[in-house]
Short mmCIF file of C-alpha atoms and ligand atoms in Angstrom, two decimals:
data_model
loop_
_atom_site.label_atom_id
_atom_site.label_comp_id
_atom_site.label_asym_id
_atom_site.label_seq_id
_atom_site.Cartn_x
_atom_site.Cartn_y
_atom_site.Cartn_z
CA MET A 539 -77.37 124.10 -43.51
CA ARG A 540 -77.48 127.83 -43.17
CA ALA A 541 -80.85 127.81 -41.38
CA LEU A 542 -79.63 125.24 -38.85
CA VAL A 543 -76.38 127.15 -38.25
CA LEU A 544 -78.38 130.37 -37.85
CA ALA A 545 -80.55 128.63 -35.28
CA GLY A 546 -77.42 128.02 -33.22
CA HIS A 547 -76.77 124.37 -34.09
CA SER A 548 -73.45 122.73 -34.85
CA VAL A 549 -73.66 121.24 -38.35
CA GLN A 550 -71.31 118.50 -39.60
CA VAL A 551 -71.45 117.80 -43.32
CA VAL A 552 -70.95 114.24 -44.60
CA ALA A 553 -70.75 114.63 -48.38
CA THR A 554 -70.96 111.72 -50.82
CA ASP A 555 -68.87 111.71 -54.01
CA ALA A 556 -72.04 112.54 -55.94
CA ALA A 557 -72.76 115.52 -53.65
CA LEU A 558 -69.31 116.97 -54.36
CA ARG A 559 -70.06 116.95 -58.10
CA PHE A 560 -72.89 119.40 -57.43
CA VAL A 561 -71.51 121.57 -54.61
CA GLY A 562 -67.86 122.29 -53.88
CA ARG A 563 -66.29 121.41 -50.55
CA PRO A 564 -65.34 125.06 -49.75
CA THR A 565 -68.99 126.11 -50.07
CA LEU A 566 -70.11 123.34 -47.70
CA GLU A 567 -67.33 124.22 -45.24
CA ALA A 568 -68.03 127.95 -45.37
CA ILE A 569 -71.75 127.53 -44.73
CA SER A 570 -71.53 124.75 -42.13
CA ARG A 571 -68.48 126.39 -40.46
CA ASN A 572 -66.96 122.93 -39.99
CA PRO A 573 -64.64 120.69 -42.02
CA VAL A 574 -66.52 118.48 -44.50
CA HIS A 575 -66.23 114.70 -44.06
CA THR A 576 -66.13 112.51 -47.15
CA GLU A 577 -63.74 109.58 -46.77
CA LEU A 578 -64.52 106.33 -45.02
CA TYR A 579 -60.83 105.62 -44.38
CA GLU A 580 -59.90 109.07 -43.04
CA GLY A 581 -59.81 109.75 -39.31
CA VAL A 582 -59.67 106.02 -38.56
CA ALA A 583 -57.79 106.62 -35.29
CA GLU A 584 -60.79 108.52 -33.95
CA VAL A 585 -63.16 105.89 -35.45
CA ARG A 586 -64.79 108.60 -37.51
CA HIS A 587 -66.99 106.21 -39.52
CA VAL A 588 -69.13 105.73 -36.43
CA ALA A 589 -68.21 108.77 -34.30
CA ILE A 590 -70.12 111.32 -36.40
CA GLY A 591 -73.34 109.31 -36.28
CA GLN A 592 -73.01 108.54 -32.58
CA ALA A 593 -72.54 112.23 -31.72
CA ALA A 594 -75.44 113.49 -33.87
CA ASP A 595 -78.74 114.65 -32.37
CA LEU A 596 -80.33 114.54 -35.81
CA ILE A 597 -79.31 113.44 -39.30
CA VAL A 598 -80.77 115.19 -42.36
CA VAL A 599 -80.19 113.88 -45.88
CA ALA A 600 -81.01 116.59 -48.42
CA PRO A 601 -81.33 115.83 -51.24
CA ALA A 602 -82.08 112.13 -50.80
CA THR A 603 -81.84 110.46 -54.20
CA ALA A 604 -83.65 107.30 -55.36
CA ASN A 605 -80.30 105.49 -55.23
CA PHE A 606 -79.68 106.65 -51.64
CA LEU A 607 -83.16 105.51 -50.54
CA ALA A 608 -82.48 102.06 -52.05
CA LYS A 609 -79.09 101.78 -50.31
CA LEU A 610 -80.56 102.86 -47.00
CA THR A 611 -83.43 100.39 -47.28
CA ALA A 612 -80.88 97.63 -47.82
CA GLY A 613 -78.80 98.88 -44.85
CA MET A 614 -75.71 99.40 -46.96
CA ALA A 615 -72.65 101.07 -45.46
CA ASP A 616 -70.18 101.27 -48.35
CA ASP A 617 -69.46 104.96 -47.81
CA LEU A 618 -69.10 107.40 -44.90
CA LEU A 619 -72.75 108.49 -45.10
CA GLY A 620 -74.05 104.90 -44.88
CA ASN A 621 -71.76 104.20 -41.89
CA THR A 622 -72.78 107.43 -40.19
CA ILE A 623 -76.48 106.63 -40.50
CA LEU A 624 -76.22 102.99 -39.43
CA ALA A 625 -74.09 103.94 -36.42
CA SER A 626 -76.60 106.52 -35.19
CA ARG A 627 -79.67 106.33 -32.97
CA ALA A 628 -80.63 109.94 -33.82
CA PRO A 629 -83.84 110.72 -35.72
CA LEU A 630 -83.31 110.63 -39.48
CA LEU A 631 -84.98 113.16 -41.79
CA LEU A 632 -84.91 112.67 -45.56
CA ALA A 633 -85.76 115.28 -48.19
CA PRO A 634 -86.20 113.27 -51.39
CA ALA A 635 -85.34 114.84 -54.74
CA MET A 636 -85.69 112.98 -58.05
CA HIS A 637 -87.68 112.92 -61.25
CA THR A 638 -91.36 112.05 -60.99
CA GLU A 639 -90.93 108.68 -62.71
CA MET A 640 -88.23 107.68 -60.21
CA TRP A 641 -90.30 108.84 -57.21
CA GLN A 642 -93.30 106.87 -58.49
CA ASN A 643 -91.28 103.80 -59.48
CA ALA A 644 -92.48 100.70 -57.62
CA ALA A 645 -88.99 100.14 -56.15
CA THR A 646 -88.84 103.67 -54.69
CA VAL A 647 -92.44 103.50 -53.44
CA SER A 648 -91.67 100.23 -51.65
CA ASN A 649 -88.38 101.60 -50.22
CA VAL A 650 -90.10 104.72 -48.87
CA ALA A 651 -92.80 102.57 -47.24
CA THR A 652 -90.15 100.35 -45.63
CA LEU A 653 -88.17 103.34 -44.37
CA ARG A 654 -91.32 105.00 -42.97
CA SER A 655 -92.20 101.75 -41.17
CA ARG A 656 -88.74 101.91 -39.53
CA GLY A 657 -89.47 105.40 -38.18
CA VAL A 658 -87.55 107.39 -40.80
CA HIS A 659 -89.05 110.88 -41.29
CA PHE A 660 -89.69 112.49 -44.67
CA VAL A 661 -90.16 116.10 -45.71
CA GLY A 662 -91.54 116.40 -49.25
CA PRO A 663 -90.94 115.96 -52.05
CA ALA A 664 -92.86 118.94 -53.37
CA SER A 665 -94.37 119.10 -56.81
CA GLY A 666 -92.81 121.58 -59.21
CA GLN A 667 -90.06 122.28 -61.70
CA LEU A 668 -87.47 119.49 -61.86
CA THR A 669 -83.92 119.59 -63.24
CA GLY A 670 -84.90 119.34 -66.91
CA ALA A 671 -87.94 120.73 -68.69
CA ASP A 672 -90.27 118.45 -66.75
CA SER A 673 -92.21 119.23 -63.63
CA GLY A 674 -94.21 117.17 -61.15
CA PRO A 675 -93.77 115.44 -57.77
CA GLY A 676 -90.10 114.91 -56.91
CA ARG A 677 -88.83 118.45 -56.38
CA MET A 678 -86.89 118.81 -53.12
CA SER A 679 -88.78 120.80 -50.46
CA GLU A 680 -87.66 124.39 -49.95
CA PRO A 681 -84.71 124.76 -47.50
CA ASP A 682 -86.82 126.64 -44.93
CA GLU A 683 -89.33 123.80 -44.88
CA ILE A 684 -86.57 121.21 -44.41
CA ALA A 685 -85.00 123.25 -41.61
CA ALA A 686 -88.40 123.69 -39.89
CA ALA A 687 -89.00 119.92 -40.06
CA ALA A 688 -85.49 119.30 -38.70
CA LEU A 689 -85.92 121.73 -35.80
CA ALA A 690 -89.33 120.27 -34.96
CA LEU A 691 -87.75 116.80 -34.75
CA VAL A 692 -85.21 117.91 -32.16
CA GLY A 693 -87.97 119.66 -30.22
CA ALA A 694 -86.59 123.14 -30.81
CA THR A 695 -89.28 125.74 -30.06
CA GLN A 696 -89.58 128.38 -32.73
CA ASP A 697 -91.63 130.77 -30.62
CA LEU A 698 -89.50 133.76 -31.64
CA ALA A 699 -89.74 133.14 -35.40
CA GLY A 700 -90.31 136.41 -37.25
CA ARG A 701 -89.37 138.48 -34.18
CA HIS A 702 -86.53 140.98 -33.86
CA VAL A 703 -84.76 140.58 -30.52
CA VAL A 704 -82.18 143.10 -29.30
CA VAL A 705 -79.81 142.02 -26.53
CA THR A 706 -77.23 144.23 -24.85
CA ALA A 707 -74.32 142.36 -23.29
CA GLY A 708 -70.99 142.98 -21.60
CA GLY A 709 -69.85 145.94 -19.52
CA THR A 710 -69.39 149.53 -20.62
CA ARG A 711 -66.06 151.33 -20.25
CA GLU A 712 -65.88 155.04 -19.55
CA PRO A 713 -62.53 156.46 -20.64
CA LEU A 714 -60.42 158.68 -18.39
CA ASP A 715 -57.68 159.20 -20.93
CA PRO A 716 -56.51 157.35 -24.08
CA VAL A 717 -55.30 154.32 -22.08
CA ARG A 718 -57.52 154.08 -18.98
CA PHE A 719 -61.17 153.54 -18.29
CA ILE A 720 -63.64 152.96 -15.49
CA GLY A 721 -65.26 149.60 -16.13
CA ASN A 722 -66.91 146.63 -14.47
CA ARG A 723 -66.44 142.87 -14.33
CA SER A 724 -69.24 141.83 -16.67
CA SER A 725 -67.90 139.34 -19.27
CA GLY A 726 -70.99 139.33 -21.46
CA LYS A 727 -71.49 135.56 -21.13
CA GLN A 728 -75.13 135.72 -19.99
CA GLY A 729 -76.07 138.26 -22.68
CA VAL A 730 -74.34 136.24 -25.41
CA ALA A 731 -76.17 133.10 -24.18
CA LEU A 732 -79.45 135.05 -24.45
CA ALA A 733 -78.63 136.14 -28.01
CA LEU A 734 -77.84 132.54 -28.95
CA ALA A 735 -80.99 131.19 -27.30
CA ALA A 736 -83.18 133.79 -29.05
CA ALA A 737 -81.61 132.92 -32.42
CA ALA A 738 -82.20 129.20 -31.78
CA ARG A 739 -85.88 130.01 -31.19
CA GLY A 740 -86.09 131.61 -34.63
CA ALA A 741 -85.50 135.30 -33.84
CA GLN A 742 -83.49 137.77 -35.89
CA VAL A 743 -81.04 138.97 -33.23
CA THR A 744 -79.07 142.20 -32.81
CA LEU A 745 -76.43 141.93 -30.12
CA ILE A 746 -75.12 145.24 -28.79
CA GLY A 747 -71.79 144.08 -27.40
CA ALA A 748 -70.05 146.27 -24.82
CA ASN A 749 -66.42 145.10 -24.64
CA LEU A 750 -67.37 141.43 -24.82
CA GLU A 751 -64.84 139.01 -23.35
CA VAL A 752 -66.46 136.05 -25.10
CA ASP A 753 -66.99 135.37 -28.79
CA ALA A 754 -70.30 136.54 -30.14
CA PRO A 755 -72.37 133.88 -31.93
CA PRO A 756 -71.39 133.89 -35.63
CA HIS A 757 -74.94 134.30 -36.90
CA VAL A 758 -76.23 137.32 -35.01
CA THR A 759 -75.70 140.96 -36.00
CA VAL A 760 -73.18 142.40 -33.56
CA VAL A 761 -72.88 146.13 -32.90
CA PRO A 762 -69.73 146.71 -30.82
CA VAL A 763 -69.84 149.63 -28.39
CA MET A 764 -67.56 150.90 -25.63
CA THR A 765 -69.29 153.54 -23.50
CA ALA A 766 -72.79 153.92 -22.03
CA LEU A 767 -73.53 156.77 -24.45
CA GLU A 768 -72.52 154.60 -27.42
CA LEU A 769 -74.65 151.76 -26.07
CA SER A 770 -77.56 154.16 -25.63
CA SER A 771 -77.44 155.30 -29.23
CA ALA A 772 -76.99 151.74 -30.63
CA VAL A 773 -79.80 150.22 -28.59
CA THR A 774 -82.15 153.13 -29.31
CA ASP A 775 -81.61 152.63 -33.07
CA ALA A 776 -82.07 148.86 -32.86
CA ALA A 777 -85.12 149.14 -30.58
CA ALA A 778 -87.03 151.04 -33.29
CA SER A 779 -87.84 147.68 -34.92
CA ALA A 780 -87.50 145.33 -31.93
CA ASP A 781 -90.22 143.11 -30.48
CA LEU A 782 -88.11 142.30 -27.44
CA VAL A 783 -85.24 144.24 -25.87
CA VAL A 784 -83.15 142.51 -23.21
CA MET A 785 -80.81 144.86 -21.34
CA ALA A 786 -78.31 142.36 -19.97
CA ALA A 787 -75.34 144.74 -20.22
CA ALA A 788 -73.79 146.22 -17.10
CA VAL A 789 -73.98 149.92 -17.91
CA ALA A 790 -71.88 152.43 -15.99
CA ASP A 791 -74.05 154.79 -13.94
CA TYR A 792 -71.40 157.54 -14.08
CA ARG A 793 -68.71 158.67 -16.52
CA PRO A 794 -65.78 161.07 -16.10
CA ASP A 795 -67.03 164.55 -16.98
CA ALA A 796 -63.90 165.18 -19.02
CA VAL A 797 -61.65 162.77 -20.91
CA ALA A 798 -57.99 163.80 -20.91
CA SER A 799 -56.62 163.93 -24.44
CA ALA A 800 -53.21 162.64 -23.29
CA LYS A 801 -52.25 160.07 -20.65
CA ILE A 802 -52.73 161.39 -17.10
CA LYS A 803 -49.26 161.47 -15.48
CA LYS A 804 -48.49 160.95 -11.80
CA GLU A 805 -45.61 163.37 -12.18
CA THR A 806 -48.07 166.21 -12.77
CA GLN A 807 -50.90 164.91 -10.51
CA GLY A 808 -48.93 164.47 -7.30
CA ASP A 809 -50.23 162.29 -4.44
CA GLU A 810 -53.94 162.60 -5.17
CA LEU A 811 -56.03 162.34 -8.27
CA VAL A 812 -59.61 163.56 -7.95
CA LEU A 813 -62.05 162.39 -10.60
CA ARG A 814 -65.32 164.17 -11.21
CA LEU A 815 -68.03 161.89 -12.56
CA VAL A 816 -71.35 162.83 -14.13
CA LYS A 817 -74.44 160.65 -14.35
CA ASN A 818 -75.10 158.61 -17.48
CA PRO A 819 -78.64 158.51 -18.84
CA ASP A 820 -80.70 155.56 -17.62
CA ILE A 821 -81.11 153.78 -20.95
CA LEU A 822 -83.52 151.13 -19.69
CA GLN A 823 -85.80 153.74 -18.16
CA ALA A 824 -85.77 155.81 -21.36
CA LEU A 825 -86.45 152.77 -23.56
CA SER A 826 -89.31 151.70 -21.31
CA ALA A 827 -90.85 155.18 -21.39
CA ALA A 828 -90.65 155.27 -25.20
CA ARG A 829 -91.75 151.65 -25.64
CA LEU A 830 -93.53 150.82 -28.94
CA PRO A 831 -96.95 149.19 -28.73
CA GLY A 832 -96.50 145.44 -28.20
CA GLN A 833 -92.78 145.77 -27.40
CA VAL A 834 -91.46 143.89 -24.38
CA ILE A 835 -88.52 145.27 -22.40
CA VAL A 836 -86.49 143.22 -19.96
CA GLY A 837 -84.03 144.75 -17.50
CA PHE A 838 -81.37 143.11 -15.37
CA ALA A 839 -80.43 143.86 -11.80
CA ALA A 840 -77.13 142.58 -10.50
CA GLU A 841 -77.09 143.11 -6.75
CA THR A 842 -74.67 142.21 -3.98
CA GLU A 843 -77.55 141.73 -1.48
CA THR A 844 -77.55 138.09 -0.34
CA ASP A 845 -80.71 138.07 1.79
CA ARG A 846 -83.48 136.79 -0.50
CA ASP A 847 -86.29 138.96 0.87
CA ARG A 848 -84.20 142.11 0.73
CA LEU A 849 -83.05 141.17 -2.80
CA LEU A 850 -86.68 140.78 -3.93
CA GLN A 851 -87.53 144.10 -2.31
CA LEU A 852 -84.71 145.80 -4.23
CA GLY A 853 -85.95 144.14 -7.42
CA ARG A 854 -89.54 145.27 -6.91
CA ALA A 855 -88.45 148.86 -6.30
CA LYS A 856 -86.18 148.72 -9.35
CA ILE A 857 -88.82 147.47 -11.82
CA GLU A 858 -91.17 150.17 -10.57
CA ARG A 859 -88.50 152.83 -11.11
CA LYS A 860 -87.35 151.57 -14.49
CA GLY A 861 -90.80 150.90 -15.93
CA CYS A 862 -89.70 147.76 -17.81
CA ASP A 863 -91.94 144.68 -18.25
CA TYR A 864 -89.66 142.16 -16.55
CA LEU A 865 -86.62 142.33 -14.35
CA VAL A 866 -84.04 139.55 -14.10
CA LEU A 867 -82.58 139.63 -10.64
CA ASN A 868 -79.30 138.00 -9.68
CA THR A 869 -76.75 138.31 -6.96
CA VAL A 870 -73.19 139.11 -7.80
CA GLY A 871 -70.15 139.24 -5.62
CA TRP A 872 -66.42 138.67 -5.75
CA THR A 873 -66.90 135.13 -7.00
CA GLU A 874 -70.54 134.93 -8.11
CA GLY A 875 -72.12 135.97 -11.37
CA PHE A 876 -69.22 137.41 -13.35
CA ALA A 877 -67.33 135.43 -15.99
CA THR A 878 -68.65 132.19 -14.52
CA ASP A 879 -70.50 129.57 -16.54
CA GLY A 880 -73.41 129.29 -14.15
CA ASN A 881 -76.00 131.70 -12.86
CA ALA A 882 -79.02 131.84 -10.55
CA VAL A 883 -81.83 134.28 -11.36
CA VAL A 884 -85.33 135.29 -10.34
CA VAL A 885 -87.58 136.94 -12.95
CA LEU A 886 -90.09 139.53 -11.70
CA ASP A 887 -93.00 140.98 -13.66
CA ARG A 888 -94.28 144.57 -13.43
CA SER A 889 -96.47 143.84 -10.47
CA GLY A 890 -93.48 142.40 -8.63
CA HIS A 891 -94.60 138.76 -8.92
CA ILE A 892 -92.01 136.05 -9.41
CA VAL A 893 -92.66 134.56 -12.87
CA GLY A 894 -89.54 132.44 -13.16
CA GLU A 895 -86.67 131.18 -11.07
CA THR A 896 -83.72 129.15 -12.37
CA THR A 897 -80.26 128.01 -11.44
CA GLY A 898 -78.00 126.41 -14.01
CA SER A 899 -75.69 127.07 -16.91
CA LYS A 900 -75.94 130.51 -18.51
CA ALA A 901 -77.40 128.75 -21.59
CA SER A 902 -80.21 127.12 -19.60
CA VAL A 903 -80.82 130.33 -17.63
CA ALA A 904 -81.10 132.18 -20.98
CA ASP A 905 -83.74 129.75 -22.22
CA SER A 906 -85.69 129.95 -19.01
CA ILE A 907 -85.65 133.80 -19.08
CA LEU A 908 -87.04 133.66 -22.63
CA ASP A 909 -89.70 131.15 -21.48
CA SER A 910 -90.83 133.69 -18.87
CA VAL A 911 -91.02 136.71 -21.16
CA VAL A 912 -92.07 135.31 -24.54
CA ARG A 913 -95.72 134.99 -23.54
CA ALA A 914 -95.99 138.76 -23.15
CA LEU A 915 -95.11 139.42 -26.81
CA GLY A 916 -97.99 141.01 -28.67
CA ALA A 917 -98.84 140.86 -32.36
CA GLY A 918 -95.39 142.16 -33.31
CA VAL A 919 -94.14 145.72 -33.52
CA ARG A 920 -93.61 145.58 -37.27
CA ALA A 921 -97.01 144.02 -38.02
O1 C5P B 1560 -79.87 150.66 -11.88
P1 C5P B 1560 -79.10 149.45 -12.26
O2 C5P B 1560 -77.76 149.77 -12.88
O3 C5P B 1560 -79.03 148.39 -11.23
O4 C5P B 1560 -79.99 148.82 -13.43
C1 C5P B 1560 -79.60 147.70 -14.16
C2 C5P B 1560 -80.38 147.65 -15.44
O5 C5P B 1560 -80.49 148.92 -16.02
C3 C5P B 1560 -79.71 146.79 -16.47
O6 C5P B 1560 -80.71 146.23 -17.31
C4 C5P B 1560 -78.84 147.78 -17.22
O7 C5P B 1560 -78.59 147.37 -18.54
C5 C5P B 1560 -79.73 149.02 -17.19
N1 C5P B 1560 -79.01 150.32 -17.11
C6 C5P B 1560 -79.24 151.26 -18.09
N2 C5P B 1560 -78.62 152.49 -18.05
C7 C5P B 1560 -77.80 152.79 -17.02
C8 C5P B 1560 -77.59 151.86 -15.99
C9 C5P B 1560 -78.19 150.63 -16.07
O8 C5P B 1560 -79.99 150.99 -19.02
N3 C5P B 1560 -77.22 153.98 -17.01
#
């Protein structure tokens, strides 16, 4: 459950009475982050006995007992689990767990053969220590193995497994006084979608969140920051062990050179207020210059230029200046790019070639950006 949740999937638990004798409902709810379903005659108005199975992309039964295999072979639906499975067209993955004698019993052997012939998938059982003093075939496969089999069945690529990915997201705020700041309109949606997509592909993700307006995924490490200088220090720390750094945050180029300790008052300022701004460090440029061997660094360029050729020209000059490996180029305006659910991007490599181009939801754009950059990853910076 935890591995699937960490990979960004929504997990619904259907627990049998027997399951609840082994694991308490609060544990299942805390780990799956959803209410646990147990009763056939609950939620009848929403036709729950079939709705859960119909909505599922994959059903995993772990552990699958000898009794469960027999019931499934017979097509029985006397509980919520049986109903859920019969009402679903999703792939079904079973992780058997039982004593060796039960696994090798002619009835179980025949049931497994029947279920396999119907297209049911199995992971394990492994051979090893069983519940009592005995050991042998029948031990449930390790959770990581079950999760890997589950993810493979839904076609989830795990091309970032074992990698540390750092994503910056949101927009920095540069304070003028205790209540005001200079900021920008970045919501953080695209960066959060990238963090989620990287986690779903198996990465350990650190999300440096600058004033995010959207919820961060529950299973990534979030480092909240406010200003460009805070973001610089957080991303520099995280980059020390990162295979891939994606700088999706909109970082302020300038900050007020002094922050007033008390609220600036119009009564004392008069008709004009002059702000003096100083340049922030270019974090992307510094990270690229200090890049670890094998590390891949991706920058973003949000531009208001609408002419495609001129936009590409700006992008090519920017990647040259910044020294990063890839640059994700998108146009922003009063209505485009910010806080919207869709995006359109072009990905350039260091030589200025277009290596990817996508329009779609921020989730699909995130996946396509990762498709473009993942091939450049070397052996791994922590190898
Ligand atoms: O130069 P420009 O602001 O267009 O560059 C955008 C890219 O550079 C983004 O990836 C952004 O995160 C990064 N950036 C930075 N430090 C700054 C300004 C922008 O790392 N001070």
